[in-house]
Short mmCIF file of C-alpha atoms in Angstrom, two decimals:
data_model
loop_
_atom_site.label_atom_id
_atom_site.label_comp_id
_atom_site.label_asym_id
_atom_site.label_seq_id
_atom_site.Cartn_x
_atom_site.Cartn_y
_atom_site.Cartn_z
CA MET A 19 10.29 15.71 -10.74
CA ARG A 20 9.20 12.40 -9.33
CA VAL A 21 6.38 10.00 -10.06
CA ILE A 22 4.68 7.94 -7.37
CA TRP A 23 2.56 5.11 -8.82
CA PHE A 24 0.07 3.68 -6.38
CA VAL A 25 -1.34 0.35 -7.59
CA VAL A 26 -3.90 -0.68 -5.06
CA ASP A 27 -4.84 -4.36 -5.29
CA THR A 28 -8.50 -5.32 -5.92
CA LEU A 29 -9.84 -1.75 -5.86
CA ARG A 30 -13.19 -1.29 -7.55
CA ALA A 31 -13.75 2.13 -9.14
CA ASP A 32 -17.36 2.20 -8.13
CA HIS A 33 -16.43 1.93 -4.43
CA LEU A 34 -14.71 5.31 -4.43
CA GLY A 35 -16.42 8.60 -3.80
CA CYS A 36 -14.86 10.21 -6.85
CA TYR A 37 -16.53 7.53 -8.96
CA GLY A 38 -19.94 8.09 -7.35
CA TYR A 39 -19.97 5.69 -4.42
CA PHE A 40 -22.59 6.54 -1.75
CA ARG A 41 -20.21 5.81 1.18
CA ASP A 42 -17.33 8.08 2.17
CA THR A 43 -14.69 5.39 1.68
CA SER A 44 -12.01 7.47 -0.05
CA PRO A 45 -11.57 11.04 1.26
CA ASN A 46 -7.81 11.12 0.40
CA ILE A 47 -8.15 9.60 -3.03
CA ASP A 48 -11.08 11.96 -3.67
CA ARG A 49 -8.82 14.90 -2.82
CA LEU A 50 -6.27 13.68 -5.42
CA ALA A 51 -9.17 13.36 -7.89
CA ALA A 52 -10.38 16.92 -7.17
CA GLU A 53 -6.82 18.21 -7.65
CA GLY A 54 -6.08 16.03 -10.64
CA VAL A 55 -7.76 14.21 -13.52
CA VAL A 56 -10.19 11.33 -13.23
CA PHE A 57 -10.49 8.86 -16.13
CA GLU A 58 -14.05 7.71 -15.87
CA ASP A 59 -13.87 4.82 -18.30
CA SER A 60 -10.75 3.07 -17.12
CA TYR A 61 -10.40 -0.70 -17.64
CA ALA A 62 -7.90 -3.38 -16.97
CA SER A 63 -6.04 -4.80 -19.96
CA ALA A 64 -5.96 -8.30 -18.47
CA ILE A 65 -7.29 -10.07 -15.36
CA ALA A 66 -6.20 -10.93 -12.71
CA THR A 67 -3.02 -9.86 -10.74
CA GLY A 68 -0.27 -11.48 -12.76
CA PRO A 69 -1.62 -10.62 -16.21
CA GLY A 70 -2.76 -7.18 -15.01
CA PHE A 71 0.57 -6.19 -13.58
CA THR A 72 2.30 -7.47 -16.70
CA SER A 73 0.25 -5.13 -18.82
CA LEU A 74 0.94 -2.24 -16.35
CA PHE A 75 4.65 -2.86 -16.45
CA THR A 76 5.04 -3.53 -20.21
CA GLY A 77 2.40 -1.34 -21.79
CA LEU A 78 1.13 -4.36 -23.69
CA ALA A 79 -2.14 -6.28 -23.91
CA ALA A 80 -2.13 -9.85 -22.77
CA ILE A 81 -2.34 -11.09 -26.31
CA ASN A 82 1.03 -9.44 -26.90
CA HIS A 83 2.81 -10.18 -23.63
CA GLY A 84 1.33 -13.63 -23.32
CA PHE A 85 0.72 -13.95 -19.58
CA TYR A 86 -2.79 -15.22 -18.87
CA LEU A 87 -2.40 -16.90 -15.48
CA THR A 88 0.15 -17.13 -12.66
CA PRO A 89 1.29 -20.75 -12.46
CA TRP A 90 1.00 -21.18 -8.75
CA ASN A 91 1.98 -24.82 -8.95
CA GLU A 92 5.20 -23.93 -10.76
CA PRO A 93 6.90 -21.31 -8.54
CA ASN A 94 10.15 -21.33 -10.49
CA LYS A 95 8.61 -21.13 -13.96
CA PRO A 96 9.98 -18.13 -15.91
CA LEU A 97 7.17 -15.73 -16.61
CA LEU A 98 8.70 -13.02 -18.73
CA ASP A 99 11.30 -13.33 -21.40
CA ASP A 100 14.31 -11.08 -20.90
CA ASP A 101 13.57 -9.51 -24.28
CA VAL A 102 10.35 -7.98 -22.86
CA ILE A 103 11.49 -4.77 -21.21
CA THR A 104 9.64 -3.40 -18.15
CA LEU A 105 8.88 0.17 -17.17
CA PRO A 106 11.65 0.59 -14.56
CA GLU A 107 14.20 -0.78 -17.01
CA LEU A 108 13.01 1.72 -19.67
CA ILE A 109 13.33 4.55 -17.14
CA GLN A 110 16.80 3.56 -16.20
CA ALA A 111 17.74 3.30 -19.86
CA ARG A 112 16.75 6.93 -20.35
CA GLY A 113 19.13 8.46 -17.82
CA PRO A 114 20.46 8.38 -14.26
CA TYR A 115 17.02 8.24 -12.66
CA THR A 116 16.24 6.59 -9.32
CA THR A 117 13.77 3.72 -9.46
CA ALA A 118 12.30 2.22 -6.27
CA ALA A 119 9.58 -0.32 -5.48
CA PHE A 120 7.78 -0.91 -2.20
CA ASP A 121 6.04 -4.16 -2.89
CA ASN A 122 3.45 -5.83 -0.81
CA LEU A 123 2.96 -8.82 -3.04
CA ILE A 124 5.09 -11.86 -2.20
CA ASN A 125 4.51 -13.26 -5.63
CA PHE A 126 6.85 -10.60 -7.06
CA ARG A 127 9.65 -12.66 -5.46
CA SER A 128 8.32 -16.17 -5.73
CA HIS A 129 6.35 -16.11 -8.97
CA MET A 130 6.67 -12.78 -10.76
CA LYS A 131 10.31 -11.90 -10.50
CA GLN A 132 10.18 -10.04 -13.76
CA PHE A 133 8.80 -7.05 -11.89
CA VAL A 134 11.98 -6.71 -9.82
CA ARG A 135 14.02 -5.92 -12.87
CA GLY A 136 15.06 -2.31 -13.26
CA PHE A 137 14.53 -1.21 -9.69
CA GLU A 138 17.56 0.27 -8.04
CA TYR A 139 15.84 -0.03 -4.70
CA TYR A 140 13.45 -2.94 -4.13
CA VAL A 141 11.77 -3.42 -0.81
CA ASN A 142 9.46 -6.41 -0.42
CA THR A 143 7.65 -6.06 2.86
CA THR A 144 6.61 -9.68 2.95
CA CYS A 145 10.20 -10.82 3.36
CA SER A 146 10.80 -11.86 6.97
CA PRO A 147 11.79 -15.00 8.97
CA ALA A 148 8.04 -15.52 9.57
CA TRP A 149 5.95 -16.41 6.54
CA LYS A 150 3.51 -13.58 5.97
CA HIS A 151 2.16 -14.46 2.49
CA HIS A 152 -0.26 -11.70 1.52
CA HIS A 153 -1.13 -10.43 5.02
CA VAL A 154 1.15 -7.43 5.13
CA LEU A 155 -0.76 -4.28 5.89
CA ALA A 156 -0.51 -0.94 4.04
CA GLU A 157 0.97 0.79 7.09
CA GLU A 158 3.89 -1.69 7.02
CA VAL A 159 4.56 -0.61 3.43
CA ASN A 160 4.46 3.05 4.52
CA TYR A 161 6.81 2.32 7.41
CA ARG A 162 9.52 1.65 4.83
CA LEU A 163 8.34 4.11 2.17
CA LEU A 164 8.16 7.29 4.17
CA PRO A 165 11.86 7.45 5.35
CA TRP A 166 12.96 6.58 1.83
CA LEU A 167 11.07 9.55 0.34
CA GLU A 168 12.84 11.91 2.75
CA GLU A 169 16.23 10.42 2.15
CA HIS A 170 15.85 10.70 -1.66
CA ALA A 171 13.91 13.98 -1.72
CA ASP A 172 16.33 15.68 -4.11
CA GLU A 173 16.36 12.90 -6.73
CA ALA A 174 14.32 12.54 -9.94
CA SER A 175 12.66 9.28 -9.13
CA PHE A 176 10.04 6.74 -10.06
CA VAL A 177 8.43 5.07 -7.03
CA PHE A 178 6.12 2.09 -7.39
CA VAL A 179 3.88 1.40 -4.30
CA HIS A 180 1.75 -1.69 -4.13
CA TYR A 181 -0.81 -2.13 -1.32
CA TRP A 182 -2.44 -5.53 -0.90
CA ASP A 183 -5.43 -3.98 0.84
CA PRO A 184 -8.38 -4.15 0.05
CA HIS A 185 -7.77 -7.74 -1.10
CA THR A 186 -8.99 -10.56 1.14
CA PRO A 187 -8.59 -11.60 3.94
CA TYR A 188 -9.75 -8.16 5.14
CA ASN A 189 -7.29 -8.04 7.99
CA MET A 190 -7.13 -4.28 8.40
CA PRO A 191 -6.22 -2.84 11.89
CA GLU A 192 -9.06 -3.15 14.34
CA ARG A 193 -9.49 0.66 14.50
CA PHE A 194 -10.70 0.60 10.88
CA ARG A 195 -12.86 -2.55 11.23
CA GLY A 196 -16.50 -1.64 11.53
CA THR A 197 -16.25 1.77 9.93
CA PHE A 198 -19.15 0.75 7.63
CA ASP A 199 -20.42 -2.17 9.60
CA GLN A 200 -24.18 -2.69 9.42
CA ARG A 201 -24.16 -6.28 10.55
CA SER A 202 -22.72 -8.10 13.46
CA SER A 203 -21.95 -11.49 11.98
CA PRO A 204 -18.53 -12.12 10.54
CA PRO A 205 -18.17 -13.64 7.08
CA GLU A 206 -17.88 -17.42 6.98
CA PHE A 207 -15.98 -19.28 4.31
CA ARG A 208 -16.80 -22.75 3.18
CA GLN A 209 -14.22 -25.43 3.78
CA ALA A 210 -12.40 -26.32 0.64
CA PRO A 211 -13.39 -29.59 -1.01
CA ASP A 212 -10.99 -32.50 -0.70
CA GLY A 213 -7.97 -32.07 -2.97
CA TYR A 214 -8.02 -28.27 -2.95
CA ALA A 215 -5.60 -26.08 -1.07
CA TYR A 216 -7.25 -23.65 1.34
CA ALA A 217 -5.95 -20.54 2.99
CA PRO A 218 -8.00 -18.91 5.76
CA GLY A 219 -9.62 -15.74 4.40
CA TRP A 220 -8.74 -16.64 0.85
CA GLY A 221 -10.71 -19.69 -0.09
CA VAL A 222 -10.55 -21.41 -3.49
CA GLU A 223 -11.63 -20.26 -6.88
CA GLY A 224 -15.34 -20.50 -7.32
CA GLU A 225 -16.02 -20.81 -3.61
CA ARG A 226 -19.01 -18.84 -2.31
CA LEU A 227 -19.34 -17.12 1.02
CA ALA A 228 -21.94 -18.49 3.42
CA ALA A 229 -22.46 -15.24 5.25
CA GLU A 230 -24.58 -12.40 4.10
CA GLU A 231 -23.33 -10.57 1.02
CA GLY A 232 -23.67 -7.22 2.76
CA THR A 233 -21.25 -8.26 5.54
CA THR A 234 -18.45 -8.84 3.03
CA ILE A 235 -19.24 -5.53 1.32
CA ASP A 236 -18.96 -3.76 4.64
CA LEU A 237 -15.57 -5.34 5.29
CA TYR A 238 -14.41 -4.53 1.80
CA ASP A 239 -15.37 -0.88 2.29
CA ASP A 240 -13.53 -0.88 5.61
CA GLU A 241 -10.47 -2.01 3.70
CA VAL A 242 -10.86 0.70 1.04
CA PHE A 243 -11.14 3.31 3.81
CA TYR A 244 -7.98 1.87 5.37
CA VAL A 245 -5.88 1.91 2.20
CA ASP A 246 -7.19 5.40 1.44
CA HIS A 247 -5.87 6.43 4.80
CA ALA A 248 -2.45 4.98 3.97
CA ILE A 249 -2.36 7.01 0.66
CA GLY A 250 -3.31 10.07 2.69
CA VAL A 251 -0.33 9.53 5.00
CA VAL A 252 2.03 9.52 2.03
CA VAL A 253 0.47 12.72 0.57
CA GLN A 254 0.82 14.39 4.01
CA GLU A 255 4.52 13.42 4.02
CA LEU A 256 5.05 14.86 0.60
CA GLU A 257 3.47 18.09 1.76
CA ARG A 258 5.65 18.20 4.89
CA LEU A 259 8.74 17.74 2.68
CA GLY A 260 7.64 20.36 0.24
CA LEU A 261 7.54 17.81 -2.54
CA LEU A 262 3.81 17.42 -3.31
CA ASP A 263 3.47 19.79 -6.29
CA ASP A 264 6.70 18.49 -7.77
CA THR A 265 5.34 14.95 -7.75
CA ALA A 266 2.96 13.28 -10.21
CA ILE A 267 0.74 10.91 -8.35
CA ILE A 268 -1.06 8.17 -10.18
CA VAL A 269 -3.65 5.90 -8.47
CA THR A 270 -4.94 2.77 -10.14
CA SER A 271 -5.61 -0.94 -9.55
CA ASP A 272 -4.92 -4.27 -11.12
CA HIS A 273 -8.56 -5.38 -10.99
CA GLY A 274 -11.78 -5.00 -9.04
CA GLU A 275 -13.83 -7.52 -7.13
CA ASP A 276 -17.18 -9.24 -7.80
CA LEU A 277 -18.45 -9.05 -4.20
CA GLY A 278 -21.44 -11.32 -4.87
CA VAL A 279 -22.58 -9.72 -8.12
CA HIS A 280 -23.90 -12.44 -10.43
CA GLY A 281 -23.47 -14.78 -7.51
CA LEU A 282 -19.74 -14.64 -7.90
CA TRP A 283 -16.84 -13.86 -5.58
CA GLY A 284 -13.23 -13.03 -6.40
CA HIS A 285 -11.95 -11.41 -9.55
CA ALA A 286 -11.64 -13.95 -12.33
CA THR A 287 -14.65 -12.75 -14.46
CA ALA A 288 -14.95 -10.23 -17.25
CA HIS A 289 -17.87 -8.32 -15.64
CA GLU A 290 -17.65 -4.58 -14.94
CA THR A 291 -17.16 -5.24 -11.21
CA THR A 292 -13.81 -6.87 -11.94
CA ILE A 293 -12.48 -5.16 -15.14
CA ARG A 294 -13.33 -1.55 -14.39
CA VAL A 295 -10.58 0.09 -12.28
CA PRO A 296 -9.87 3.60 -11.02
CA LEU A 297 -7.31 5.81 -12.74
CA ILE A 298 -6.49 9.17 -11.26
CA VAL A 299 -3.51 11.42 -12.16
CA ARG A 300 -2.59 14.43 -9.99
CA ASP A 301 0.04 16.59 -11.73
CA VAL A 302 -0.57 20.26 -11.04
CA LYS A 303 2.34 21.31 -13.31
CA HIS A 304 1.01 19.61 -16.42
CA LEU A 305 -2.74 18.96 -15.99
CA ASP A 306 -5.65 21.14 -15.10
CA PRO A 307 -7.22 20.10 -11.77
CA GLY A 308 -10.73 18.85 -11.45
CA LYS A 309 -11.09 17.42 -14.90
CA ARG A 310 -13.04 14.30 -15.71
CA VAL A 311 -12.22 12.52 -18.96
CA ARG A 312 -14.58 10.20 -20.75
CA GLY A 313 -13.40 7.61 -23.19
CA PHE A 314 -11.64 4.24 -22.90
CA VAL A 315 -8.28 3.93 -21.16
CA GLN A 316 -6.56 0.79 -19.99
CA HIS A 317 -3.70 -0.65 -18.01
CA ALA A 318 -1.45 -0.42 -21.02
CA ASP A 319 -1.72 3.43 -20.98
CA ASN A 320 0.10 3.70 -17.65
CA LEU A 321 3.59 2.89 -18.98
CA PRO A 322 3.77 5.40 -21.85
CA THR A 323 2.31 8.04 -19.46
CA ILE A 324 4.89 7.51 -16.81
CA LEU A 325 7.72 7.18 -19.33
CA GLU A 326 7.11 10.70 -20.59
CA TYR A 327 8.09 12.10 -17.21
CA PHE A 328 11.61 10.74 -17.74
CA PRO A 329 13.16 12.21 -20.87
CA HIS A 330 16.35 10.89 -22.39
CA GLN A 331 19.41 12.39 -20.75
CA ASP A 332 22.82 12.46 -22.39
CA ARG A 333 25.30 13.25 -19.69
CA PRO A 334 29.06 12.86 -19.76
CA GLY A 335 30.02 9.64 -18.09
CA PHE A 336 26.54 8.20 -18.14
CA GLN A 337 26.16 4.79 -19.77
CA ARG A 338 22.96 2.91 -20.13
CA VAL A 339 23.07 -0.09 -17.85
CA ALA A 340 20.70 -3.04 -17.88
CA THR A 341 19.91 -5.44 -15.02
CA GLY A 342 21.09 -8.47 -17.00
CA LEU A 343 24.15 -9.21 -19.04
CA CYS A 344 22.93 -7.09 -21.99
CA MET A 345 19.97 -4.88 -22.79
CA PRO A 346 17.84 -5.95 -25.82
CA GLU A 347 16.55 -3.35 -28.31
CA LEU A 348 14.28 -0.97 -26.48
CA PRO A 349 10.67 -1.11 -27.54
CA THR A 350 9.11 1.90 -29.27
CA LYS A 351 5.58 0.58 -29.72
CA PHE A 352 3.04 -0.05 -26.92
CA ASP A 353 -0.59 -0.92 -26.80
CA GLY A 354 -1.24 2.19 -24.73
CA ALA A 355 -0.66 5.95 -25.14
CA ASP A 356 0.15 8.94 -22.92
CA LEU A 357 -2.91 9.72 -20.76
CA ARG A 358 -1.96 13.39 -20.49
CA SER A 359 -2.47 13.92 -24.17
CA LEU A 360 -6.00 12.51 -23.84
CA ALA A 361 -6.65 14.75 -20.83
CA ARG A 362 -5.50 17.81 -22.82
CA GLY A 363 -7.69 16.92 -25.77
CA GLU A 364 -4.75 16.23 -28.10
CA ARG A 365 -6.02 12.78 -29.07
CA VAL A 366 -9.25 10.81 -28.91
CA SER A 367 -9.74 7.55 -27.01
CA PRO A 368 -10.17 4.25 -28.80
CA LYS A 369 -13.69 3.31 -29.91
CA GLU A 370 -13.28 -0.29 -28.81
CA ILE A 371 -11.28 -2.18 -26.21
CA VAL A 372 -10.71 -5.75 -25.27
CA VAL A 373 -10.09 -7.10 -21.73
CA GLU A 374 -8.61 -10.58 -21.49
CA THR A 375 -8.59 -13.28 -18.89
CA GLY A 376 -7.52 -16.87 -19.12
CA GLU A 377 -11.09 -18.01 -19.71
CA HIS A 378 -12.83 -14.99 -21.19
CA ARG A 379 -12.44 -11.98 -23.47
CA ALA A 380 -14.60 -8.89 -23.11
CA TYR A 381 -15.14 -6.74 -26.15
CA LEU A 382 -16.54 -3.27 -25.42
CA ALA A 383 -17.86 -0.94 -28.16
CA PRO A 384 -20.56 1.28 -26.71
CA PRO A 385 -23.28 0.62 -26.02
CA TRP A 386 -22.56 -3.08 -26.36
CA LYS A 387 -20.30 -5.39 -24.40
CA LEU A 388 -19.72 -8.98 -25.38
CA ILE A 389 -18.13 -11.49 -23.06
CA TRP A 390 -16.85 -14.56 -24.89
CA HIS A 391 -16.07 -17.72 -22.96
CA THR A 392 -13.75 -20.53 -23.94
CA ASN A 393 -16.60 -23.06 -23.76
CA GLY A 394 -18.09 -21.24 -26.79
CA SER A 395 -20.85 -19.33 -25.02
CA SER A 396 -21.29 -15.55 -25.01
CA GLU A 397 -22.96 -12.94 -22.95
CA LEU A 398 -24.18 -9.63 -24.39
CA PHE A 399 -25.01 -6.50 -22.42
CA ASN A 400 -26.16 -3.02 -23.27
CA LEU A 401 -24.11 -0.94 -20.80
CA GLU A 402 -26.12 2.20 -21.46
CA THR A 403 -29.43 0.70 -20.32
CA ASP A 404 -27.99 -2.04 -18.12
CA PRO A 405 -24.76 -0.87 -16.48
CA LEU A 406 -25.00 -3.59 -13.81
CA GLU A 407 -25.11 -6.30 -16.49
CA LEU A 408 -28.28 -7.88 -15.12
CA HIS A 409 -29.88 -8.71 -18.50
CA ASP A 410 -28.01 -10.94 -20.94
CA ARG A 411 -29.21 -10.18 -24.47
CA ALA A 412 -27.25 -12.89 -26.24
CA VAL A 413 -30.18 -15.27 -26.84
CA GLU A 414 -32.49 -12.55 -28.12
CA ARG A 415 -29.82 -10.90 -30.32
CA PRO A 416 -27.93 -13.79 -32.00
CA ALA A 417 -27.08 -11.81 -35.13
CA LEU A 418 -25.55 -9.03 -33.00
CA VAL A 419 -23.58 -11.60 -31.02
CA GLU A 420 -22.04 -12.96 -34.27
CA GLU A 421 -21.32 -9.47 -35.53
CA VAL A 422 -19.48 -8.52 -32.33
CA ARG A 423 -17.70 -11.84 -32.16
CA GLY A 424 -16.47 -11.14 -35.65
CA LYS A 425 -15.09 -7.79 -34.53
CA LEU A 426 -13.41 -9.51 -31.60
CA ARG A 427 -11.81 -12.02 -33.93
CA SER A 428 -10.65 -9.11 -36.17
CA TRP A 429 -8.93 -7.54 -33.15
CA VAL A 430 -7.22 -10.82 -32.37
CA ASP A 431 -6.05 -11.16 -35.99
CA ARG A 432 -4.60 -7.65 -35.93
CA ASN A 433 -2.62 -8.41 -32.78
CA LEU A 434 -1.30 -11.86 -33.55
CA ALA A 435 1.89 -12.41 -35.51
CA GLU A 436 1.51 -14.89 -38.37
CA GLU A 437 3.44 -17.62 -36.62
CA ARG A 438 1.29 -17.61 -33.51
CA THR A 439 -2.16 -19.05 -32.86
CA ASP A 440 -4.62 -17.41 -30.57
CA PRO A 441 -3.88 -18.59 -26.96
CA ILE A 442 -7.61 -18.33 -26.10
CA PHE A 443 -9.62 -19.11 -29.23
CA GLY A 444 -7.19 -21.79 -30.14
CA ARG A 445 -7.75 -23.89 -27.03
CA ASN A 446 -10.66 -25.14 -24.92
CA GLY A 447 -11.10 -24.15 -21.36
CA ALA A 448 -7.76 -24.75 -19.61
CA TRP A 449 -5.68 -21.96 -18.10
CA THR A 450 -2.40 -23.16 -19.57
CA CYS A 451 -0.90 -20.25 -21.40
CA TYR A 452 1.99 -18.45 -19.77
CA ILE A 453 4.57 -15.95 -20.93
CA GLY A 454 6.94 -17.58 -23.37
CA ASP A 455 4.37 -20.14 -24.55
CA LEU A 456 3.00 -17.98 -27.40
CA GLY A 457 5.89 -18.55 -29.62
CA LYS A 458 5.51 -22.34 -29.30
CA HIS A 459 1.99 -22.79 -30.64
#
């Protein structure tokens, strides 16, 4: 048995056909959904990429792993204590399993090296004599992934695949550009103000696009169609090798994208456009196909789900090996749970969830959603009547705001050890909390 874990960067759930999108952006992902299980209420645990991937790889909420923002100005800053064990390390600790990563995120080498730990095979497609930054295409990832799958076809393996598409700068191959084009003008980005770094196609936080909103959405959908094609190529290769039905395929994302909603661009908010992510599991040997599961699930549920595919093996001559000098005590408690048990009706989903960013916390308990900001303000939405979050009810429902904020504080208290102060409620406005800082407050 093998597990292939596709984490597609910046992929909004509501821009996929299997989540109800009106465009045919995702025929291959939709096929996996039809043959697998779709979790309809899937949310990030933390925003954005660094915090989100840390929750994916540790099974912990941000309040417990402590990573709220990637310190871009401190490239050598340690981001994860060695005592925090990651998913591939846990898999290797259970037996002689093969672990491989095909990574399209340069930050995994320059800023997030904790995610390299535990991978027997680690391929970073951005490594070359020429600086590529985040501009590596999905097909370049596949160029290295497909031969590896054939070479290791007979091994029980965990394979992590990260595609940068459909993140900006929307540099998909020309044959995919214009698939959903309804406008002829390209997007134009404002020049960054003095004192701010600027990367073409990236911009700076808070920067708005000058071109029509629809143009950017067209380009984004082109990118979704392109990365969907890349996933389809991998599925076709698994079929050719006779491995498809012996492979559990999981598709998810680290976060979504605002795309002009609320006048915002990027993915640093706690709105549904950013925090709601797809989660699809195709596993024909353990899960009934075509099932759609309601109820909250989050990033932290990925790790315990994947871990269950790799049972402990006691074999003569096998000794548990860590990637450092020693292996700390292995964790037994996570903030997530096995998704398969939820799909089979063996447990119920939580009634409330919290999504964290460096500047916001979102508390969801249907029908209400509260977004708390570090400046002390709040937004309140009824997601049943206002799923697009167009009508903030905070001013007209102050008592409800205080009630929900109290529940959010209770959640924080339950998750914080006595010796730690809250990294968000305990400070005012600055993104300064990184992994390792929590024990110092």
